[in-house]
Amino acid sequence: MATSFRSIESAQAPSAQGGYSQAVRVDGVQSLVYVSGQIPVDRAGAVPADFDAQCRLVWANVQHQLAAAGLGLDDVIKVTTYLGSREHAARNSAIRREVLGERRPALTVVIAGIYDPAWLLEIEVVAAVTRPEPGAAP
């Protein structure tokens, strides 16, 4: 069975506002990868001061974790973003759209106290593995 991703939007509920899908149906999946909340810290332990730099770093960290699993942004089916403050909502949306392009995963954004006060956001994703690992038995 071929893998397919399909955006779902009920006519009986509000439309998605802002570059995401209300639901995503995925058929033909091999397995799922759950990426823990990625934080705005680089390999050396540095945390950028401004929101835009933190958001871009978090997305880079998400992509590094996906790559380690043999996946990429095309495989993401769900994004959950935790923002430390509502004031960053518009920039978060703009950067997410820039990073994801035409991809429309299911999305949740939560305004929450973040573990470290220096962190302005945290992002976790779920990705669908649509092909076996190299060298894996069919």
CSV table of N, CA and C in Angstrom, one decimal:
chain,number,residue,atom,x,y,z
A,1,MET,N,0.8,-1.2,0.0
A,1,MET,CA,0.0,0.0,0.0
A,1,MET,C,0.9,1.2,0.0
A,2,ALA,N,0.6,2.1,-0.9
A,2,ALA,CA,1.4,3.4,-1.0
A,2,ALA,C,1.0,4.3,0.2
A,3,THR,N,1.9,5.1,0.7
A,3,THR,CA,1.7,6.0,1.7
A,3,THR,C,1.1,7.3,1.2
A,4,SER,N,0.1,7.8,1.9
A,4,SER,CA,-0.6,9.0,1.5
A,4,SER,C,-0.9,9.9,2.7
A,5,PHE,N,-0.7,11.2,2.6
A,5,PHE,CA,-1.1,12.1,3.6
A,5,PHE,C,-2.2,13.0,3.0
A,6,ARG,N,-3.3,13.1,3.8
A,6,ARG,CA,-4.4,13.9,3.3
A,6,ARG,C,-4.9,14.8,4.4
A,7,SER,N,-5.0,16.1,4.0
A,7,SER,CA,-5.5,17.1,4.9
A,7,SER,C,-7.0,16.9,5.1
A,8,ILE,N,-7.5,17.0,6.3
A,8,ILE,CA,-8.9,16.8,6.6
A,8,ILE,C,-9.5,18.1,7.1
A,9,GLU,N,-10.6,18.5,6.7
A,9,GLU,CA,-11.3,19.7,7.2
A,9,GLU,C,-12.8,19.5,7.1
A,10,SER,N,-13.4,19.4,8.3
A,10,SER,CA,-14.8,19.2,8.3
A,10,SER,C,-15.6,20.5,8.0
A,11,ALA,N,-16.6,20.4,7.2
A,11,ALA,CA,-17.5,21.6,6.9
A,11,ALA,C,-18.3,22.0,8.1
A,12,GLN,N,-18.4,21.2,9.1
A,12,GLN,CA,-19.2,21.5,10.3
A,12,GLN,C,-18.3,22.2,11.4
A,13,ALA,N,-17.1,22.4,11.2
A,13,ALA,CA,-16.2,23.0,12.2
A,13,ALA,C,-15.5,24.2,11.5
A,14,PRO,N,-14.8,25.1,12.4
A,14,PRO,CA,-14.1,26.2,11.8
A,14,PRO,C,-13.0,25.8,10.9
A,15,SER,N,-12.7,26.6,9.9
A,15,SER,CA,-11.6,26.3,9.0
A,15,SER,C,-10.2,26.6,9.7
A,16,ALA,N,-9.2,25.9,9.3
A,16,ALA,CA,-7.8,26.2,9.8
A,16,ALA,C,-7.4,27.6,9.4
A,17,GLN,N,-6.9,28.4,10.3
A,17,GLN,CA,-6.5,29.7,10.0
A,17,GLN,C,-5.0,29.8,10.3
A,18,GLY,N,-4.1,29.7,9.3
A,18,GLY,CA,-2.7,29.9,9.5
A,18,GLY,C,-1.8,28.8,9.1
A,19,GLY,N,-2.0,28.2,8.0
A,19,GLY,CA,-1.0,27.3,7.5
A,19,GLY,C,-0.9,25.9,8.2
A,20,TYR,N,-2.0,25.3,8.5
A,20,TYR,CA,-2.0,24.0,9.1
A,20,TYR,C,-3.3,23.3,8.7
A,21,SER,N,-3.4,22.0,9.0
A,21,SER,CA,-4.6,21.2,8.8
A,21,SER,C,-5.3,21.0,10.1
A,22,GLN,N,-6.6,21.0,10.0
A,22,GLN,CA,-7.4,20.6,11.2
A,22,GLN,C,-7.2,19.2,11.6
A,23,ALA,N,-6.9,18.3,10.6
A,23,ALA,CA,-6.6,16.9,10.9
A,23,ALA,C,-5.8,16.4,9.7
A,24,VAL,N,-5.0,15.4,9.9
A,24,VAL,CA,-4.2,14.8,8.8
A,24,VAL,C,-4.5,13.3,8.9
A,25,ARG,N,-4.9,12.7,7.7
A,25,ARG,CA,-5.0,11.3,7.6
A,25,ARG,C,-3.8,10.8,6.9
A,26,VAL,N,-3.2,9.7,7.5
A,26,VAL,CA,-2.0,9.1,7.0
A,26,VAL,C,-2.2,7.6,6.8
A,27,ASP,N,-2.1,7.2,5.6
A,27,ASP,CA,-2.3,5.7,5.3
A,27,ASP,C,-1.0,5.1,4.8
A,28,GLY,N,-0.8,3.9,5.1
A,28,GLY,CA,0.4,3.2,4.6
A,28,GLY,C,1.6,3.5,5.4
A,29,VAL,N,1.5,3.8,6.7
A,29,VAL,CA,2.7,4.1,7.5
A,29,VAL,C,3.4,2.9,8.0
A,30,GLN,N,4.7,2.9,8.0
A,30,GLN,CA,5.5,1.8,8.6
A,30,GLN,C,5.6,1.9,10.1
A,31,SER,N,5.8,3.2,10.6
A,31,SER,CA,5.8,3.4,12.1
A,31,SER,C,5.8,4.9,12.3
A,32,LEU,N,5.8,5.3,13.5
A,32,LEU,CA,5.7,6.8,13.9
A,32,LEU,C,7.0,7.1,14.7
A,33,VAL,N,7.4,8.3,14.6
A,33,VAL,CA,8.5,8.9,15.4
A,33,VAL,C,8.0,10.1,16.2
A,34,TYR,N,8.2,10.0,17.5
A,34,TYR,CA,7.8,11.1,18.3
A,34,TYR,C,9.0,11.9,18.7
A,35,VAL,N,9.1,13.1,18.3
A,35,VAL,CA,10.3,13.9,18.7
A,35,VAL,C,9.9,14.8,19.9
A,36,SER,N,10.7,14.6,21.0
A,36,SER,CA,10.4,15.3,22.2
A,36,SER,C,10.5,16.8,22.0
A,37,GLY,N,10.0,17.6,22.9
A,37,GLY,CA,10.1,19.0,22.8
A,37,GLY,C,11.5,19.5,22.6
A,38,GLN,N,11.7,20.1,21.5
A,38,GLN,CA,13.1,20.7,21.2
A,38,GLN,C,13.1,22.1,21.7
A,39,ILE,N,14.3,22.4,22.3
A,39,ILE,CA,14.5,23.7,23.0
A,39,ILE,C,15.5,24.6,22.2
A,40,PRO,N,15.5,25.9,22.5
A,40,PRO,CA,16.3,26.8,21.9
A,40,PRO,C,17.8,26.9,22.4
A,41,VAL,N,18.4,25.7,22.4
A,41,VAL,CA,19.8,25.6,22.9
A,41,VAL,C,20.6,24.9,21.9
A,42,ASP,N,21.8,25.5,21.6
A,42,ASP,CA,22.6,24.8,20.6
A,42,ASP,C,23.5,23.8,21.2
A,43,ARG,N,24.4,23.1,20.4
A,43,ARG,CA,25.2,22.0,20.9
A,43,ARG,C,26.2,22.5,22.0
A,44,ALA,N,26.6,23.8,22.0
A,44,ALA,CA,27.5,24.3,23.0
A,44,ALA,C,26.8,24.8,24.2
A,45,GLY,N,25.4,24.7,24.2
A,45,GLY,CA,24.7,25.2,25.4
A,45,GLY,C,24.2,26.6,25.3
A,46,ALA,N,24.5,27.3,24.2
A,46,ALA,CA,24.1,28.7,24.1
A,46,ALA,C,22.6,28.8,23.7
A,47,VAL,N,22.0,29.9,24.3
A,47,VAL,CA,20.6,30.2,24.0
A,47,VAL,C,20.5,31.6,23.4
A,48,PRO,N,20.0,31.7,22.2
A,48,PRO,CA,19.9,33.1,21.6
A,48,PRO,C,18.9,34.0,22.5
A,49,ALA,N,19.1,35.3,22.4
A,49,ALA,CA,18.4,36.2,23.2
A,49,ALA,C,17.0,36.5,22.7
A,50,ASP,N,16.9,36.6,21.3
A,50,ASP,CA,15.6,37.0,20.7
A,50,ASP,C,14.8,35.9,20.2
A,51,PHE,N,13.5,36.1,20.1
A,51,PHE,CA,12.5,35.1,19.8
A,51,PHE,C,12.8,34.5,18.4
A,52,ASP,N,13.0,35.3,17.4
A,52,ASP,CA,13.2,34.8,16.0
A,52,ASP,C,14.4,33.8,16.0
A,53,ALA,N,15.5,34.1,16.6
A,53,ALA,CA,16.7,33.3,16.6
A,53,ALA,C,16.4,32.0,17.4
A,54,GLN,N,15.7,32.1,18.5
A,54,GLN,CA,15.3,30.9,19.3
A,54,GLN,C,14.4,30.0,18.4
A,55,CYS,N,13.4,30.6,17.8
A,55,CYS,CA,12.4,29.8,17.0
A,55,CYS,C,13.2,29.0,15.8
A,56,ARG,N,14.0,29.7,15.2
A,56,ARG,CA,14.8,29.1,14.1
A,56,ARG,C,15.7,28.0,14.6
A,57,LEU,N,16.3,28.2,15.8
A,57,LEU,CA,17.2,27.2,16.4
A,57,LEU,C,16.3,26.0,16.8
A,58,VAL,N,15.2,26.2,17.3
A,58,VAL,CA,14.3,25.1,17.7
A,58,VAL,C,13.9,24.2,16.5
A,59,TRP,N,13.6,24.9,15.4
A,59,TRP,CA,13.2,24.2,14.1
A,59,TRP,C,14.4,23.5,13.6
A,60,ALA,N,15.6,24.0,13.7
A,60,ALA,CA,16.8,23.3,13.3
A,60,ALA,C,17.0,22.1,14.1
A,61,ASN,N,16.8,22.2,15.4
A,61,ASN,CA,17.0,21.0,16.3
A,61,ASN,C,15.9,20.0,16.0
A,62,VAL,N,14.7,20.4,15.6
A,62,VAL,CA,13.7,19.4,15.2
A,62,VAL,C,14.2,18.7,14.0
A,63,GLN,N,14.7,19.4,13.0
A,63,GLN,CA,15.2,18.8,11.8
A,63,GLN,C,16.4,17.9,12.0
A,64,HIS,N,17.2,18.2,13.0
A,64,HIS,CA,18.4,17.3,13.3
A,64,HIS,C,17.8,16.0,13.9
A,65,GLN,N,16.8,16.1,14.7
A,65,GLN,CA,16.3,14.8,15.3
A,65,GLN,C,15.6,14.0,14.2
A,66,LEU,N,14.9,14.7,13.4
A,66,LEU,CA,14.2,14.0,12.3
A,66,LEU,C,15.3,13.3,11.4
A,67,ALA,N,16.3,14.0,11.0
A,67,ALA,CA,17.4,13.5,10.2
A,67,ALA,C,18.0,12.3,10.8
A,68,ALA,N,18.2,12.3,12.1
A,68,ALA,CA,18.8,11.2,12.8
A,68,ALA,C,17.9,9.9,12.7
A,69,ALA,N,16.6,10.1,12.5
A,69,ALA,CA,15.7,9.0,12.3
A,69,ALA,C,15.5,8.7,10.8
A,70,GLY,N,16.2,9.4,10.0
A,70,GLY,CA,16.1,9.1,8.5
A,70,GLY,C,14.9,9.8,7.9
A,71,LEU,N,14.4,10.9,8.6
A,71,LEU,CA,13.2,11.6,8.1
A,71,LEU,C,13.5,13.1,7.9
A,72,GLY,N,12.5,13.8,7.4
A,72,GLY,CA,12.6,15.2,7.2
A,72,GLY,C,11.2,15.9,7.4
A,73,LEU,N,11.2,17.1,7.1
A,73,LEU,CA,9.9,17.9,7.4
A,73,LEU,C,8.7,17.3,6.6
A,74,ASP,N,9.0,16.7,5.4
A,74,ASP,CA,7.9,16.1,4.7
A,74,ASP,C,7.2,15.0,5.4
A,75,ASP,N,7.8,14.5,6.4
A,75,ASP,CA,7.3,13.3,7.2
A,75,ASP,C,6.5,13.8,8.4
A,76,VAL,N,6.5,15.1,8.7
A,76,VAL,CA,5.9,15.6,9.9
A,76,VAL,C,4.3,15.6,9.7
A,77,ILE,N,3.6,15.0,10.7
A,77,ILE,CA,2.2,15.0,10.6
A,77,ILE,C,1.5,15.8,11.7
A,78,LYS,N,2.3,16.1,12.8
A,78,LYS,CA,1.7,16.8,14.0
A,78,LYS,C,2.8,17.7,14.6
A,79,VAL,N,2.5,18.9,14.9
A,79,VAL,CA,3.4,19.9,15.6
A,79,VAL,C,2.7,20.4,16.8
A,80,THR,N,3.3,20.4,17.9
A,80,THR,CA,2.8,21.1,19.1
A,80,THR,C,3.9,22.1,19.5
A,81,THR,N,3.5,23.3,19.6
A,81,THR,CA,4.4,24.4,20.0
A,81,THR,C,3.9,24.9,21.4
A,82,TYR,N,4.9,25.1,22.3
A,82,TYR,CA,4.6,25.7,23.6
A,82,TYR,C,5.3,27.0,23.6
A,83,LEU,N,4.5,28.1,23.7
A,83,LEU,CA,5.1,29.5,23.7
A,83,LEU,C,5.1,30.0,25.2
A,84,GLY,N,6.1,30.7,25.6
A,84,GLY,CA,6.2,31.2,26.9
A,84,GLY,C,5.3,32.5,27.0
A,85,SER,N,4.9,33.1,25.9
A,85,SER,CA,4.1,34.3,26.0
A,85,SER,C,3.3,34.4,24.7
A,86,ARG,N,2.1,34.9,24.8
A,86,ARG,CA,1.2,35.1,23.6
A,86,ARG,C,1.8,36.2,22.7
A,87,GLU,N,2.7,37.1,23.2
A,87,GLU,CA,3.3,38.1,22.4
A,87,GLU,C,4.1,37.6,21.2
A,88,HIS,N,4.5,36.3,21.3
A,88,HIS,CA,5.3,35.7,20.2
A,88,HIS,C,4.5,34.9,19.2
A,89,ALA,N,3.2,34.9,19.4
A,89,ALA,CA,2.3,34.1,18.5
A,89,ALA,C,2.5,34.4,17.0
A,90,ALA,N,2.4,35.6,16.7
A,90,ALA,CA,2.5,36.0,15.2
A,90,ALA,C,3.9,35.7,14.6
A,91,ARG,N,4.9,35.9,15.3
A,91,ARG,CA,6.3,35.6,14.8
A,91,ARG,C,6.4,34.1,14.7
A,92,ASN,N,5.9,33.4,15.7
A,92,ASN,CA,6.0,31.9,15.7
A,92,ASN,C,5.3,31.4,14.5
A,93,SER,N,4.1,31.9,14.2
A,93,SER,CA,3.3,31.4,13.0
A,93,SER,C,4.1,31.7,11.7
A,94,ALA,N,4.6,32.9,11.6
A,94,ALA,CA,5.4,33.3,10.4
A,94,ALA,C,6.6,32.5,10.2
A,95,ILE,N,7.4,32.2,11.2
A,95,ILE,CA,8.6,31.4,11.1
A,95,ILE,C,8.2,29.9,10.8
A,96,ARG,N,7.1,29.4,11.4
A,96,ARG,CA,6.7,28.0,11.1
A,96,ARG,C,6.3,27.9,9.7
A,97,ARG,N,5.6,28.9,9.2
A,97,ARG,CA,5.2,28.8,7.7
A,97,ARG,C,6.4,28.9,6.8
A,98,GLU,N,7.3,29.7,7.2
A,98,GLU,CA,8.6,29.8,6.4
A,98,GLU,C,9.3,28.5,6.4
A,99,VAL,N,9.4,27.9,7.5
A,99,VAL,CA,10.2,26.6,7.6
A,99,VAL,C,9.4,25.5,6.9
A,100,LEU,N,8.1,25.4,7.2
A,100,LEU,CA,7.3,24.3,6.6
A,100,LEU,C,6.9,24.5,5.2
A,101,GLY,N,6.9,25.7,4.7
A,101,GLY,CA,6.5,26.0,3.3
A,101,GLY,C,5.1,25.5,3.1
A,102,GLU,N,4.8,24.7,2.1
A,102,GLU,CA,3.4,24.3,1.8
A,102,GLU,C,3.0,23.1,2.6
A,103,ARG,N,3.8,22.6,3.5
A,103,ARG,CA,3.4,21.4,4.3
A,103,ARG,C,2.4,21.9,5.3
A,104,ARG,N,1.4,21.1,5.6
A,104,ARG,CA,0.3,21.5,6.5
A,104,ARG,C,0.0,20.4,7.5
A,105,PRO,N,0.9,20.2,8.5
A,105,PRO,CA,0.6,19.2,9.5
A,105,PRO,C,-0.5,19.7,10.4
A,106,ALA,N,-1.0,18.7,11.2
A,106,ALA,CA,-2.0,19.1,12.3
A,106,ALA,C,-1.1,20.0,13.3
A,107,LEU,N,-1.8,20.9,14.0
A,107,LEU,CA,-1.1,21.9,14.8
A,107,LEU,C,-1.8,22.2,16.1
A,108,THR,N,-1.0,22.3,17.2
A,108,THR,CA,-1.5,22.9,18.4
A,108,THR,C,-0.5,23.8,18.9
A,109,VAL,N,-0.9,25.0,19.4
A,109,VAL,CA,-0.1,26.0,20.0
A,109,VAL,C,-0.6,26.2,21.4
A,110,VAL,N,0.3,26.1,22.4
A,110,VAL,CA,-0.1,26.3,23.8
A,110,VAL,C,0.7,27.4,24.4
A,111,ILE,N,0.1,28.3,25.2
A,111,ILE,CA,0.8,29.3,25.9
A,111,ILE,C,1.0,28.7,27.3
A,112,ALA,N,2.3,28.5,27.7
A,112,ALA,CA,2.6,27.8,28.9
A,112,ALA,C,3.9,28.3,29.5
A,113,GLY,N,4.0,28.1,30.8
A,113,GLY,CA,5.3,28.3,31.4
A,113,GLY,C,6.3,27.3,30.9
A,114,ILE,N,7.4,27.8,30.4
A,114,ILE,CA,8.4,27.0,29.9
A,114,ILE,C,9.4,26.6,31.0
A,115,TYR,N,10.0,25.4,30.9
A,115,TYR,CA,10.9,24.8,31.9
A,115,TYR,C,12.0,25.8,32.3
A,116,ASP,N,12.7,26.4,31.4
A,116,ASP,CA,13.8,27.4,31.7
A,116,ASP,C,13.3,28.8,31.3
A,117,PRO,N,13.4,29.7,32.2
A,117,PRO,CA,12.8,31.1,31.8
A,117,PRO,C,13.6,31.7,30.6
A,118,ALA,N,14.8,31.3,30.3
A,118,ALA,CA,15.5,31.8,29.1
A,118,ALA,C,14.9,31.3,27.8
A,119,TRP,N,14.2,30.2,27.9
A,119,TRP,CA,13.6,29.7,26.6
A,119,TRP,C,12.2,30.3,26.4
A,120,LEU,N,12.0,30.8,25.2
A,120,LEU,CA,10.8,31.4,24.8
A,120,LEU,C,9.8,30.5,24.2
A,121,LEU,N,10.2,29.3,23.8
A,121,LEU,CA,9.4,28.3,23.1
A,121,LEU,C,10.0,26.9,23.2
A,122,GLU,N,9.2,25.9,22.9
A,122,GLU,CA,9.6,24.5,22.8
A,122,GLU,C,8.7,23.9,21.7
A,123,ILE,N,9.2,23.1,20.9
A,123,ILE,CA,8.4,22.4,19.8
A,123,ILE,C,8.6,20.9,19.8
A,124,GLU,N,7.5,20.2,19.8
A,124,GLU,CA,7.6,18.7,19.6
A,124,GLU,C,6.8,18.4,18.3
A,125,VAL,N,7.2,17.3,17.7
A,125,VAL,CA,6.6,16.8,16.5
A,125,VAL,C,6.4,15.3,16.5
A,126,VAL,N,5.4,14.9,15.7
A,126,VAL,CA,5.2,13.5,15.4
A,126,VAL,C,5.4,13.3,13.9
A,127,ALA,N,6.2,12.3,13.5
A,127,ALA,CA,6.5,12.1,12.1
A,127,ALA,C,6.1,10.7,11.7
A,128,ALA,N,5.6,10.5,10.5
A,128,ALA,CA,5.3,9.2,10.0
A,128,ALA,C,6.4,8.6,9.1
A,129,VAL,N,6.8,7.4,9.5
A,129,VAL,CA,7.8,6.7,8.7
A,129,VAL,C,7.1,6.0,7.6
A,130,THR,N,7.4,6.4,6.4
A,130,THR,CA,6.6,5.8,5.3
A,130,THR,C,7.4,4.8,4.4
A,131,ARG,N,8.7,4.5,4.8
A,131,ARG,CA,9.5,3.6,4.1
A,131,ARG,C,10.4,2.9,5.2
A,132,PRO,N,10.8,1.6,4.9
A,132,PRO,CA,11.6,0.9,5.8
A,132,PRO,C,13.0,1.5,6.0
A,133,GLU,N,13.6,1.2,7.1
A,133,GLU,CA,15.0,1.7,7.3
A,133,GLU,C,15.9,0.9,6.3
A,134,PRO,N,16.9,1.6,5.9
A,134,PRO,CA,17.9,1.0,5.0
A,134,PRO,C,18.4,-0.3,5.6
A,135,GLY,N,18.4,-1.4,4.8
A,135,GLY,CA,18.9,-2.7,5.3
A,135,GLY,C,17.9,-3.5,6.2
A,136,ALA,N,16.7,-2.9,6.4
A,136,ALA,CA,15.7,-3.6,7.2
A,136,ALA,C,15.0,-4.7,6.3
A,137,ALA,N,14.6,-5.8,6.9
A,137,ALA,CA,13.9,-6.8,6.2
A,137,ALA,C,12.5,-6.3,5.7
A,138,PRO,N,12.1,-6.7,4.5
A,138,PRO,CA,10.9,-6.2,4.0
A,138,PRO,C,9.7,-6.8,4.7
